[in-house]
Coordinates of C-alpha atoms in Angstrom, one line a residue:
M40 CA 0.0 0.0 0.0
S41 CA 1.4 3.4 -0.9
K42 CA 2.3 5.8 1.8
K43 CA -0.2 8.5 2.8
F44 CA 0.5 12.2 2.6
N45 CA 1.2 12.8 6.4
D46 CA 3.8 9.9 6.5
I47 CA 5.6 11.3 3.5
Y48 CA 5.5 14.9 4.8
L49 CA 6.9 13.8 8.2
E50 CA 9.7 11.9 6.5
S51 CA 10.7 15.0 4.5
I52 CA 10.9 17.1 7.6
Q53 CA 12.4 14.6 10.0
N54 CA 15.0 13.2 7.6
P55 CA 15.3 15.6 4.7
E56 CA 18.7 14.3 3.5
K57 CA 17.3 10.7 3.1
F58 CA 14.1 12.0 1.5
W59 CA 15.9 14.1 -1.2
Q60 CA 18.6 11.6 -1.8
E61 CA 15.9 9.1 -2.8
A62 CA 14.3 11.7 -5.0
S63 CA 17.7 12.5 -6.6
N64 CA 17.9 8.9 -7.9
D65 CA 15.2 9.7 -10.4
I66 CA 17.4 12.1 -12.4
F67 CA 20.4 11.8 -14.6
W68 CA 23.8 12.4 -13.1
F69 CA 27.2 12.3 -14.7
K70 CA 28.4 11.8 -11.2
K71 CA 26.0 11.0 -8.4
P72 CA 26.3 13.1 -5.2
N73 CA 27.5 11.7 -2.0
K74 CA 27.1 15.0 0.0
I75 CA 23.4 15.5 0.0
L76 CA 23.2 18.6 2.2
N77 CA 26.0 21.0 3.4
K78 CA 24.8 22.9 6.4
S79 CA 28.2 24.4 7.4
N80 CA 27.4 28.0 6.4
P81 CA 23.8 29.0 7.1
P82 CA 21.8 30.5 5.5
F83 CA 23.8 29.4 2.5
Y84 CA 22.9 25.7 2.3
K85 CA 24.1 23.5 -0.5
W86 CA 22.2 20.5 -1.9
F87 CA 23.9 17.6 -3.7
E88 CA 27.2 19.5 -3.5
D89 CA 29.5 17.0 -5.2
G90 CA 27.0 15.9 -7.9
V91 CA 27.6 16.6 -11.6
T92 CA 24.7 16.9 -14.1
N93 CA 23.2 19.0 -16.8
T94 CA 19.8 20.8 -17.0
C95 CA 19.3 20.2 -20.8
Y96 CA 20.3 16.5 -20.6
N97 CA 17.6 16.0 -18.0
A98 CA 15.0 17.8 -20.1
L99 CA 15.7 16.2 -23.4
D100 CA 18.6 13.6 -23.9
I101 CA 17.5 11.4 -21.0
H102 CA 14.2 10.6 -22.6
I103 CA 15.8 9.9 -26.0
D104 CA 18.2 7.6 -24.2
K105 CA 15.2 5.7 -22.9
G106 CA 13.8 5.3 -26.4
R107 CA 11.1 8.0 -26.1
G108 CA 12.5 10.4 -28.7
G109 CA 9.4 10.2 -30.9
K110 CA 7.1 11.4 -28.1
T111 CA 5.8 15.0 -28.5
S112 CA 7.7 17.2 -26.1
L113 CA 6.3 20.7 -27.0
I114 CA 3.0 21.9 -28.5
Y115 CA 3.0 25.5 -29.7
D116 CA -0.4 27.2 -30.3
S117 CA -0.8 30.9 -31.2
P118 CA -4.4 32.0 -31.7
I119 CA -3.0 35.5 -32.2
T120 CA -1.0 34.5 -35.3
G121 CA -2.8 31.3 -36.3
N122 CA 0.5 29.4 -36.0
K123 CA 0.6 25.9 -34.5
S124 CA 3.4 23.3 -34.3
K125 CA 4.5 20.2 -32.5
F126 CA 8.1 19.0 -31.6
T127 CA 9.1 15.5 -30.6
Y128 CA 11.9 15.1 -28.0
D129 CA 14.2 14.2 -31.0
E130 CA 13.2 17.3 -32.9
L131 CA 13.5 19.7 -29.9
K132 CA 16.9 18.3 -29.0
S133 CA 18.1 18.8 -32.6
K134 CA 17.0 22.4 -32.6
V135 CA 18.4 23.1 -29.1
S136 CA 21.7 21.4 -29.9
K137 CA 22.1 23.5 -33.0
F138 CA 21.3 26.7 -31.3
A139 CA 23.7 25.8 -28.5
G140 CA 26.4 25.6 -31.2
A141 CA 25.3 29.0 -32.5
L142 CA 25.7 30.5 -29.0
K143 CA 29.2 29.0 -28.8
D144 CA 30.1 30.4 -32.2
Q145 CA 29.2 33.9 -30.8
G146 CA 31.6 33.4 -27.9
V147 CA 29.2 32.2 -25.2
N148 CA 30.8 29.7 -22.8
K149 CA 30.1 28.0 -19.5
G150 CA 29.2 30.6 -16.8
D151 CA 28.5 33.4 -19.3
R152 CA 25.1 35.2 -19.0
V153 CA 22.6 35.4 -21.8
I154 CA 19.5 37.6 -21.7
I155 CA 16.4 36.2 -23.4
Y156 CA 13.9 38.9 -24.3
M157 CA 11.3 36.9 -26.3
P158 CA 7.6 36.4 -26.9
M159 CA 5.9 33.1 -26.3
I160 CA 7.4 31.2 -29.2
P161 CA 9.3 27.9 -29.5
E162 CA 12.5 29.8 -30.1
A163 CA 12.3 31.2 -26.5
V164 CA 12.3 27.6 -25.1
I165 CA 15.0 26.6 -27.5
A166 CA 17.2 29.5 -26.3
M167 CA 16.7 28.6 -22.6
L168 CA 17.5 24.9 -23.1
A169 CA 20.5 25.8 -25.3
C170 CA 22.0 27.9 -22.5
G171 CA 21.6 24.9 -20.2
R172 CA 23.2 22.6 -22.7
I173 CA 26.5 24.6 -22.8
G174 CA 26.4 25.8 -19.1
A175 CA 25.5 29.4 -19.8
I176 CA 23.3 31.2 -17.3
H177 CA 20.2 32.6 -18.9
S178 CA 18.1 35.5 -17.6
V179 CA 14.7 35.7 -19.2
V180 CA 13.2 39.1 -19.3
F181 CA 9.5 39.5 -20.1
G182 CA 9.2 40.5 -23.8
G183 CA 8.0 44.1 -24.0
F184 CA 9.4 45.1 -20.6
A185 CA 10.4 48.7 -20.4
S186 CA 13.9 49.7 -21.8
N187 CA 15.2 51.0 -18.4
E188 CA 14.2 47.7 -16.7
L189 CA 15.9 45.6 -19.4
A190 CA 19.0 47.9 -19.1
S191 CA 19.2 47.3 -15.4
R192 CA 19.2 43.6 -15.9
I193 CA 21.9 43.8 -18.6
D194 CA 24.0 45.8 -16.1
D195 CA 23.4 43.6 -13.1
S196 CA 24.0 40.3 -15.0
K197 CA 26.9 41.6 -17.1
A198 CA 25.3 39.6 -20.0
K199 CA 27.5 38.7 -22.9
L200 CA 24.7 38.2 -25.4
L201 CA 21.1 39.1 -25.9
V202 CA 18.5 36.9 -27.7
T203 CA 15.3 38.7 -28.9
A204 CA 12.7 38.8 -31.6
S205 CA 11.4 41.4 -33.9
C206 CA 8.1 41.8 -32.0
G207 CA 5.5 40.3 -29.7
F208 CA 1.7 40.3 -30.1
E209 CA -1.0 41.3 -27.7
P210 CA -4.7 41.2 -28.5
G211 CA -5.2 44.1 -31.0
R212 CA -1.6 45.4 -31.0
T213 CA 1.9 44.6 -31.9
V214 CA 4.7 45.3 -29.5
E215 CA 7.9 46.2 -31.4
Y216 CA 10.8 44.8 -29.5
K217 CA 13.7 46.2 -31.4
P218 CA 13.3 49.9 -30.4
L219 CA 13.0 48.8 -26.8
V220 CA 16.1 46.7 -27.0
D221 CA 18.0 49.4 -28.8
E222 CA 17.2 51.9 -26.1
A223 CA 18.1 49.4 -23.3
I224 CA 21.5 48.7 -24.9
K225 CA 22.0 52.5 -25.2
Q226 CA 21.1 53.1 -21.5
A227 CA 23.1 50.1 -20.1
K228 CA 26.6 50.8 -18.8
H229 CA 27.6 47.2 -19.5
K230 CA 27.9 46.6 -23.2
I231 CA 26.8 43.2 -24.6
N232 CA 28.9 41.6 -27.3
K233 CA 26.2 40.3 -29.6
L234 CA 22.5 40.4 -30.3
I235 CA 20.7 37.5 -32.0
L236 CA 17.2 38.5 -33.3
F237 CA 14.5 36.1 -34.5
Q238 CA 12.5 37.7 -37.4
R239 CA 8.8 37.1 -37.0
K240 CA 7.1 36.5 -40.4
G241 CA 5.7 39.7 -41.8
H242 CA 7.3 41.8 -39.0
E243 CA 11.0 41.7 -40.1
V244 CA 13.2 44.5 -38.9
K245 CA 16.5 45.9 -40.1
L246 CA 19.6 44.8 -38.2
N247 CA 21.9 47.8 -37.8
S248 CA 25.3 47.1 -36.5
Q249 CA 27.9 44.4 -37.0
N250 CA 27.1 43.1 -33.5
E251 CA 23.6 42.2 -34.6
I252 CA 22.8 38.9 -36.3
S253 CA 19.5 37.2 -37.3
W254 CA 18.5 33.8 -35.7
D255 CA 18.8 32.1 -39.1
E256 CA 22.2 33.6 -39.8
A257 CA 23.4 32.5 -36.4
L258 CA 22.5 28.9 -37.2
T259 CA 24.1 28.9 -40.7
N260 CA 27.4 27.2 -39.7
A261 CA 26.4 26.1 -36.2
K262 CA 27.3 22.5 -35.2
D263 CA 25.3 20.2 -32.9
T264 CA 26.7 20.5 -29.4
D265 CA 26.7 18.0 -26.5
C266 CA 25.8 18.8 -22.9
V267 CA 28.6 20.0 -20.7
E268 CA 29.1 18.6 -17.2
M269 CA 27.9 21.0 -14.6
N270 CA 28.5 21.0 -10.8
S271 CA 25.2 20.7 -8.9
N272 CA 25.6 24.1 -7.2
E273 CA 26.4 26.1 -10.4
F274 CA 23.6 28.3 -11.5
A275 CA 21.0 27.4 -14.2
Y276 CA 19.5 30.9 -14.4
I277 CA 18.9 34.3 -12.9
L278 CA 15.3 35.6 -12.7
Y279 CA 14.9 39.2 -11.7
T280 CA 12.2 40.5 -9.5
S281 CA 11.7 44.2 -8.8
G282 CA 13.5 45.3 -5.6
T283 CA 12.3 48.0 -3.2
T284 CA 15.6 49.8 -3.6
G285 CA 15.2 50.2 -7.3
T286 CA 17.9 47.6 -8.0
P287 CA 16.3 44.4 -9.3
K288 CA 16.8 41.3 -7.2
G289 CA 18.4 38.4 -9.1
I290 CA 16.9 35.2 -7.9
V291 CA 19.3 32.3 -8.8
R292 CA 18.6 28.6 -9.2
D293 CA 21.2 26.0 -8.6
I294 CA 21.2 23.2 -11.2
G295 CA 21.1 19.9 -9.2
G296 CA 18.4 20.9 -6.7
H297 CA 16.3 22.5 -9.4
I298 CA 16.1 19.3 -11.5
V299 CA 15.5 17.0 -8.5
A300 CA 12.7 19.1 -7.0
L301 CA 10.9 20.1 -10.1
K302 CA 10.8 16.5 -11.5
W303 CA 9.5 15.3 -8.1
T304 CA 6.7 17.9 -8.1
M305 CA 5.2 16.8 -11.5
K306 CA 4.0 13.4 -10.2
N307 CA 3.6 14.2 -6.5
I308 CA 1.9 17.5 -6.6
Y309 CA 0.2 17.6 -10.0
N310 CA -0.2 13.8 -10.6
I311 CA 1.3 14.1 -14.1
N312 CA 2.9 11.0 -15.8
E313 CA 5.0 10.7 -18.9
E314 CA 2.1 10.0 -21.2
D315 CA 0.1 13.1 -20.1
I316 CA -0.5 16.5 -21.7
W317 CA 0.3 19.3 -19.3
W318 CA -0.5 23.0 -19.8
S319 CA 0.7 26.0 -17.8
A320 CA -0.9 29.2 -19.1
S321 CA 1.7 31.7 -18.0
D322 CA 4.7 33.4 -19.7
I323 CA 8.3 32.4 -19.8
G324 CA 9.2 35.8 -18.3
W325 CA 7.7 34.7 -15.0
I326 CA 8.7 32.0 -12.6
V327 CA 5.7 29.9 -13.5
G328 CA 6.8 29.8 -17.1
H329 CA 10.4 28.7 -16.1
S330 CA 9.2 26.0 -13.8
Y331 CA 6.0 24.7 -15.4
I332 CA 6.0 25.6 -19.1
V333 CA 9.7 24.6 -19.7
Y334 CA 11.6 22.7 -17.0
A335 CA 9.4 20.5 -14.8
P336 CA 7.3 19.0 -17.6
L337 CA 10.4 18.3 -19.8
F338 CA 12.3 16.8 -16.8
K339 CA 9.2 14.6 -16.3
G340 CA 9.1 13.6 -20.0
C341 CA 5.5 14.5 -20.6
T342 CA 4.1 16.9 -23.2
T343 CA 4.0 20.7 -22.4
V344 CA 1.8 23.3 -24.2
L345 CA 3.2 26.7 -25.1
F346 CA 0.3 29.1 -25.6
E347 CA 0.7 32.6 -27.2
G348 CA -2.7 34.0 -26.3
K349 CA -4.9 35.3 -23.5
P350 CA -7.9 33.8 -21.6
V351 CA -10.2 36.3 -23.2
G352 CA -9.9 38.2 -26.5
T353 CA -7.9 35.5 -28.5
P354 CA -10.5 35.3 -29.9
D355 CA -13.1 34.9 -27.0
A356 CA -13.7 33.6 -23.5
G357 CA -13.5 30.1 -24.8
A358 CA -9.8 30.2 -25.7
F359 CA -8.7 28.0 -22.7
W360 CA -11.5 25.4 -23.3
K361 CA -10.4 25.1 -26.9
I362 CA -6.8 24.4 -26.0
I363 CA -7.8 21.8 -23.4
S364 CA -10.2 20.2 -25.9
D365 CA -7.8 20.3 -29.0
Y366 CA -4.8 18.7 -27.2
K367 CA -6.6 16.5 -24.6
V368 CA -4.9 18.4 -21.7
K369 CA -5.0 16.5 -18.4
S370 CA -4.2 19.5 -16.1
L371 CA -4.0 23.2 -16.4
F372 CA -2.0 25.6 -14.1
T373 CA -2.8 29.3 -14.4
A374 CA -3.5 32.4 -12.3
P375 CA -6.8 33.1 -10.6
T376 CA -6.9 36.4 -12.6
A377 CA -7.3 34.4 -15.8
F378 CA -10.4 32.6 -14.4
R379 CA -11.8 35.8 -13.1
A380 CA -11.4 37.3 -16.6
I381 CA -13.3 34.3 -18.1
K382 CA -16.0 34.5 -15.4
K383 CA -16.4 38.2 -16.0
E384 CA -16.8 37.8 -19.8
D385 CA -18.8 34.5 -19.7
P386 CA -20.4 34.1 -16.3
E387 CA -22.9 31.5 -17.6
G388 CA -20.1 29.4 -19.2
K389 CA -21.7 29.4 -22.6
F390 CA -18.4 29.1 -24.4
F391 CA -17.5 26.1 -22.2
S392 CA -20.4 24.0 -23.6
K393 CA -18.9 24.0 -27.1
Y394 CA -15.9 21.9 -26.2
D395 CA -15.0 18.4 -25.1
L396 CA -13.1 18.4 -21.9
S397 CA -13.5 14.7 -21.1
N398 CA -9.7 14.3 -20.7
F399 CA -9.4 17.2 -18.2
E400 CA -8.8 16.1 -14.6
S401 CA -7.7 19.1 -12.5
L402 CA -7.1 22.9 -12.4
F403 CA -4.4 24.4 -10.3
L404 CA -4.4 28.1 -9.4
A405 CA -1.5 30.2 -8.1
G406 CA 0.0 33.7 -8.4
E407 CA -2.3 35.4 -6.0
R408 CA -5.0 34.3 -3.6
A409 CA -7.8 32.5 -5.3
D410 CA -11.1 33.7 -3.8
P411 CA -13.6 31.0 -2.9
D412 CA -16.2 32.4 -5.3
T413 CA -13.9 31.9 -8.3
I414 CA -13.0 28.4 -7.2
K415 CA -16.6 27.4 -6.7
W416 CA -17.5 28.9 -10.1
A417 CA -14.7 26.9 -11.8
E418 CA -15.7 23.7 -9.9
S419 CA -19.4 24.0 -11.0
L420 CA -18.3 24.6 -14.6
L421 CA -15.5 22.1 -14.9
K422 CA -16.7 19.3 -12.6
V423 CA -13.1 18.6 -11.6
P424 CA -10.9 19.5 -8.5
V425 CA -9.9 23.1 -8.5
I426 CA -6.8 23.5 -6.3
D427 CA -5.4 26.8 -5.0
H428 CA -1.7 26.4 -4.1
W429 CA 0.9 28.8 -3.0
W430 CA 4.5 29.5 -4.0
Q431 CA 6.9 32.3 -4.9
T432 CA 9.5 33.3 -7.4
E433 CA 12.1 32.6 -4.7
T434 CA 11.0 29.0 -4.2
S435 CA 10.3 28.0 -7.8
W436 CA 7.8 25.4 -6.7
A437 CA 4.9 25.0 -4.4
I438 CA 5.2 25.7 -0.6
S439 CA 1.7 24.5 0.0
S440 CA -0.7 22.5 -2.1
N441 CA -3.1 19.6 -2.4
C442 CA -0.6 17.0 -3.5
T443 CA -2.9 15.1 -5.8
G444 CA -0.2 12.6 -6.8
I445 CA 0.2 11.4 -3.2
E446 CA -3.3 11.7 -1.7
M447 CA -6.2 13.9 -2.7
M448 CA -7.2 16.0 0.3
K449 CA -10.5 17.8 1.0
T450 CA -10.8 21.4 -0.2
K451 CA -11.2 24.3 2.2
Y452 CA -12.3 27.3 0.3
G453 CA -9.9 30.2 0.9
S454 CA -7.0 27.9 2.0
A455 CA -3.9 27.0 -0.1
C456 CA -4.1 23.5 1.5
K457 CA -1.2 22.0 3.5
A458 CA 2.6 22.5 3.4
V459 CA 4.2 20.4 0.7
P460 CA 6.9 17.8 1.7
G461 CA 10.1 19.6 2.2
Y462 CA 8.6 22.8 3.7
D463 CA 8.4 23.2 7.4
V464 CA 6.0 26.2 7.6
K465 CA 5.3 28.2 10.7
I466 CA 3.4 31.3 11.7
I467 CA 5.3 33.9 13.8
K468 CA 3.6 36.8 15.6
S469 CA 4.9 40.3 15.8
D470 CA 6.4 39.6 19.3
Q471 CA 8.6 36.9 17.7
T472 CA 6.6 34.0 19.3
L473 CA 5.2 31.0 17.4
A474 CA 1.5 31.4 16.8
K475 CA -1.1 28.9 17.9
P476 CA -3.5 27.4 15.4
N477 CA -5.8 30.0 13.8
E478 CA -3.7 32.9 15.1
M479 CA -2.6 35.4 12.4
G480 CA 1.0 36.3 11.8
D481 CA 4.0 36.3 9.4
I482 CA 4.4 33.0 7.4
V483 CA 7.9 31.7 7.6
V484 CA 9.7 28.4 6.5
K485 CA 12.2 26.7 8.8
L486 CA 15.7 26.5 7.3
P487 CA 17.2 24.9 5.4
L488 CA 14.8 25.4 2.5
P489 CA 14.3 22.2 0.3
P490 CA 16.2 21.8 -3.0
G491 CA 15.2 23.8 -6.0
T492 CA 14.6 27.0 -4.0
F493 CA 17.0 30.0 -4.2
P494 CA 20.4 29.5 -2.5
T495 CA 21.2 33.2 -2.7
L496 CA 20.8 36.3 -4.9
W497 CA 23.0 37.0 -7.9
N498 CA 26.2 38.7 -6.6
A499 CA 24.3 39.8 -3.5
D500 CA 24.8 37.4 -0.6
Q501 CA 24.4 40.1 2.0
R502 CA 21.1 41.3 0.5
Y503 CA 19.9 37.7 0.6
K504 CA 20.7 37.4 4.3
E505 CA 19.2 40.8 5.2
N506 CA 16.1 40.7 3.1
Y507 CA 15.0 37.1 3.7
M508 CA 16.9 35.4 6.5
S509 CA 17.4 38.0 9.3
N510 CA 14.0 39.0 10.7
Y511 CA 13.3 35.6 12.1
N512 CA 16.4 33.7 13.1
G513 CA 16.6 30.3 11.4
Y514 CA 13.6 31.0 9.1
Y515 CA 13.0 32.2 5.6
Q516 CA 10.5 35.1 5.7
T517 CA 8.0 34.8 2.9
Y518 CA 6.5 38.3 3.4
D519 CA 3.1 36.7 3.3
A520 CA 0.8 36.8 6.2
G521 CA -1.9 34.4 7.4
H522 CA -2.6 31.5 9.7
I523 CA -2.6 27.7 10.0
D524 CA -5.7 26.0 11.2
D525 CA -6.2 23.0 13.5
D526 CA -6.0 20.6 10.5
G527 CA -2.7 22.1 9.2
Y528 CA -4.3 24.0 6.3
I529 CA -2.4 27.2 5.4
W530 CA -4.5 30.4 4.9
I531 CA -2.6 33.0 2.9
M532 CA -4.5 36.2 3.7
S533 CA -2.3 38.9 2.3
R534 CA 1.2 40.1 1.7
T535 CA 2.7 41.4 5.0
D536 CA 2.2 45.0 3.9
D537 CA -1.5 44.2 3.1
I538 CA -2.3 43.8 6.8
I539 CA -4.1 47.0 7.7
N540 CA -4.5 48.5 11.2
V541 CA -7.9 49.9 11.8
A542 CA -8.2 51.6 15.2
G543 CA -5.7 49.1 16.6
H544 CA -7.3 46.0 15.0
R545 CA -5.1 44.1 12.6
L546 CA -7.2 43.1 9.6
S547 CA -6.5 41.2 6.5
T548 CA -7.4 42.8 3.2
G549 CA -7.7 39.3 1.8
A550 CA -10.5 38.4 4.2
I551 CA -12.5 41.4 3.1
E552 CA -11.9 40.7 -0.6
E553 CA -13.2 37.2 0.1
V554 CA -16.5 38.6 1.2
L555 CA -16.8 41.0 -1.7
S556 CA -16.1 38.2 -4.2
E557 CA -19.2 36.4 -3.0
H558 CA -21.4 39.2 -4.3
Q559 CA -23.2 37.8 -7.4
S560 CA -22.4 40.8 -9.5
V561 CA -18.7 41.1 -8.7
A562 CA -16.2 39.6 -11.1
E563 CA -13.0 40.7 -9.2
C564 CA -12.0 43.1 -6.5
A565 CA -9.2 44.7 -4.5
V566 CA -9.2 46.0 -0.9
L567 CA -6.6 48.4 0.4
G568 CA -6.1 50.4 3.5
I569 CA -5.9 54.2 3.1
A570 CA -4.6 56.7 5.7
D571 CA -7.2 58.0 8.2
K572 CA -6.4 60.5 10.9
L573 CA -8.8 59.0 13.4
K574 CA -8.5 55.2 12.9
G575 CA -5.0 55.0 11.4
Q576 CA -6.2 53.2 8.3
L577 CA -9.6 52.6 6.7
P578 CA -10.4 49.8 4.2
I579 CA -11.8 50.7 0.8
G580 CA -13.0 48.2 -1.8
L581 CA -12.7 48.5 -5.6
V582 CA -15.0 46.1 -7.4
V583 CA -15.2 45.2 -11.1
L584 CA -18.6 43.8 -12.3
K585 CA -19.4 40.8 -14.4
A586 CA -20.4 41.4 -18.0
G587 CA -24.1 42.1 -18.4
V588 CA -24.8 43.4 -14.9
D589 CA -27.4 46.2 -15.2
K590 CA -28.0 46.9 -11.5
S591 CA -27.1 50.4 -10.3
H592 CA -23.6 50.9 -9.0
D593 CA -24.9 52.6 -5.9
D594 CA -27.1 49.6 -5.0
I595 CA -24.1 47.2 -5.5
S596 CA -21.9 49.4 -3.3
K597 CA -24.4 49.4 -0.5
E598 CA -24.9 45.6 -0.8
C599 CA -21.1 45.1 -0.6
I600 CA -20.8 47.2 2.5
K601 CA -23.6 45.4 4.2
M602 CA -22.0 42.0 3.4
V603 CA -18.7 43.0 4.9
R604 CA -20.4 44.4 8.0
E605 CA -22.3 41.1 8.4
K606 CA -19.4 38.7 7.8
I607 CA -16.4 40.6 9.2
G608 CA -18.2 42.9 11.6
P609 CA -18.3 46.7 12.4
V610 CA -14.7 46.5 13.5
A611 CA -13.6 46.5 9.9
A612 CA -15.1 50.1 9.5
F613 CA -15.8 49.2 5.9
K614 CA -17.9 52.0 4.4
I615 CA -16.6 52.5 0.9
A616 CA -17.0 50.2 -2.1
I617 CA -16.4 51.8 -5.5
V618 CA -17.5 50.2 -8.8
I619 CA -14.7 50.6 -11.4
K620 CA -14.2 49.4 -15.0
R621 CA -10.9 47.5 -14.4
L622 CA -8.1 46.9 -11.9
P623 CA -4.4 47.8 -12.6
K624 CA -2.4 44.6 -12.8
T625 CA 1.1 43.3 -13.7
R626 CA 1.4 41.4 -16.9
S627 CA 1.4 38.2 -14.8
G628 CA -2.0 39.1 -13.4
K629 CA -1.2 40.4 -9.9
I630 CA -3.3 43.4 -8.8
L631 CA -1.1 46.5 -8.0
R632 CA -2.6 47.1 -4.6
G633 CA 0.4 49.0 -3.3
T634 CA 0.4 51.5 -6.2
I635 CA -3.4 52.1 -5.8
R636 CA -2.8 52.8 -2.1
K637 CA -0.1 55.3 -2.8
I638 CA -2.4 57.1 -5.3
A639 CA -5.3 57.1 -2.7
D640 CA -2.9 58.5 0.0
N641 CA -1.6 61.1 -2.5
E642 CA 1.9 59.7 -2.2
D643 CA 4.6 59.7 -4.9
Y644 CA 4.7 56.4 -6.8
K645 CA 6.9 55.0 -9.5
M646 CA 5.1 53.6 -12.6
P647 CA 5.5 49.8 -12.1
P648 CA 7.5 48.4 -15.0
T649 CA 5.4 45.3 -15.1
I650 CA 2.0 47.1 -15.4
D651 CA -0.3 45.7 -18.1
D652 CA -1.8 49.1 -19.1
P653 CA -0.5 52.4 -17.5
A654 CA -3.7 54.2 -18.6
I655 CA -5.7 52.3 -15.9
L656 CA -3.9 54.3 -13.1
D657 CA -5.4 57.5 -14.5
E658 CA -8.9 55.8 -14.5
I659 CA -8.3 54.8 -10.8
K660 CA -7.3 58.3 -9.9
S661 CA -10.4 59.7 -11.5
D662 CA -12.6 57.2 -9.7
L663 CA -11.0 58.1 -6.3
I664 CA -11.5 61.8 -7.0
K665 CA -15.2 61.2 -8.0
N666 CA -15.7 59.4 -4.7
N667 CA -14.0 62.0 -2.6
I668 CA -11.1 59.7 -1.6
L669 CA -8.6 61.9 -3.3
K670 CA -8.7 65.6 -3.8
K671 CA -8.0 67.1 -7.2

């Protein structure tokens, strides 16, 4: 009889070295590790220290060695351009091996950094894997990111080469990459040696200098290249997140732990086997794209879908159902925002009924808190488990989840389920004591973190210690706040800075958002605390309505306020709910609550580089003025 979840979880916490050594037997090593965990220099722990392996070998070559080269590795579908293609493991390896040779021809060697600034096309995946093949460290920057942000990443990584494309496509518009790249190169103090540009059909651009070369030209004389041997603790990639100081934080991933952990998650968390079709609807510029479009599914040897489109508008709110139906997708992983967008456009699920989803078994949500109303809506439509799970760029895989490949647990709406094996999660209160069950506090993870998480920051060991490992001795601070209930379920209520203090009462904005989401007319919402002379802070709610709602905004606001007073109580002092057209978000779908709060408090704010549409901030400002929150 297979072990139950609690037994496996306890094994991982009580004897982590034995647990992860067993998991490490499932990957390819040039030299198997004998030292499983080096704890001599906390918080800089090293997993599989003397192991030698290669990221690309574990993603491609290992499956071909096992006689599975003819299996489909990657499905590309672009409803924006109408292009579709499939690649077997043999075909993908051939393309990656050739582009790895092209990188070497341009002077890229083991340890060099390569920036990848690409849309959601197969060449982006090929470039990532080619870097891994020759031991170069890639840093993927979201295609279309502002020039100054790209420049800061060039400077911090000291990249030798930049790979880009002529453009990217958004619904209704083309994003020209070349002018953004040109400006970034001009702004950057560090000068890259070479630029390789993939020309998108019908959108070719002129290459100007002798340092610029087309993708096709780079491949002309390139030779197939074998995988280089890499030490387990060398870095696979740098993924930058915006830092509060203005300097981006370079999250790094060490090679051995990354392969071991991500391959383990595919079966144990997501219940995905080699014969399955897996789809993560994200972008390669974000951590979800790294971990679950590219690496984890290819380590596992299943088929992964690369989708260049949106949940609505490419062409309609049935886009996701079409992909699941066309390719017989077993499981989808996406952000709650995507489903709120579908729910807003098609609350009755009319598009859903057009497609055959008989192969679909589970939906996983992460990226921000999934409100119970959205989960229930998706459950009633899909008739499959809908699982909210929680993780971060820093960890690269789930901290808490329903581990469907081990044991399916019951759903508690609003909770991200239990800590995943490997993560010893605790709640610490502001007085530095451990919280009791159901007590609110900062969510932390006992060190050492499991393999595959971030061992440090790029060239910033001190910043790593100070930012993440110093506030609570012996713990990683997640900067999320919440509680753990009597059954061990973790409730992520907000980011630490989204806890608001109303007349001395600490309230979670997430708890108020949960109530507002239950209103039948509300598609999505955000709650933030604004400065108040009497109470310190007051919560205000911004709500976006579902398509087709014709009820008066005033009535909806009153109903929302009443619901919060009934469910949270008068202590919340919730008196303002404003109906707005849309919420400002990052391109990955996170609501920019901090920026809205600064606007409401009339504070200076910097335009977030990841914002999806800057014009929304002017709309928000206008709405706040109209409702007397902000003076003109």
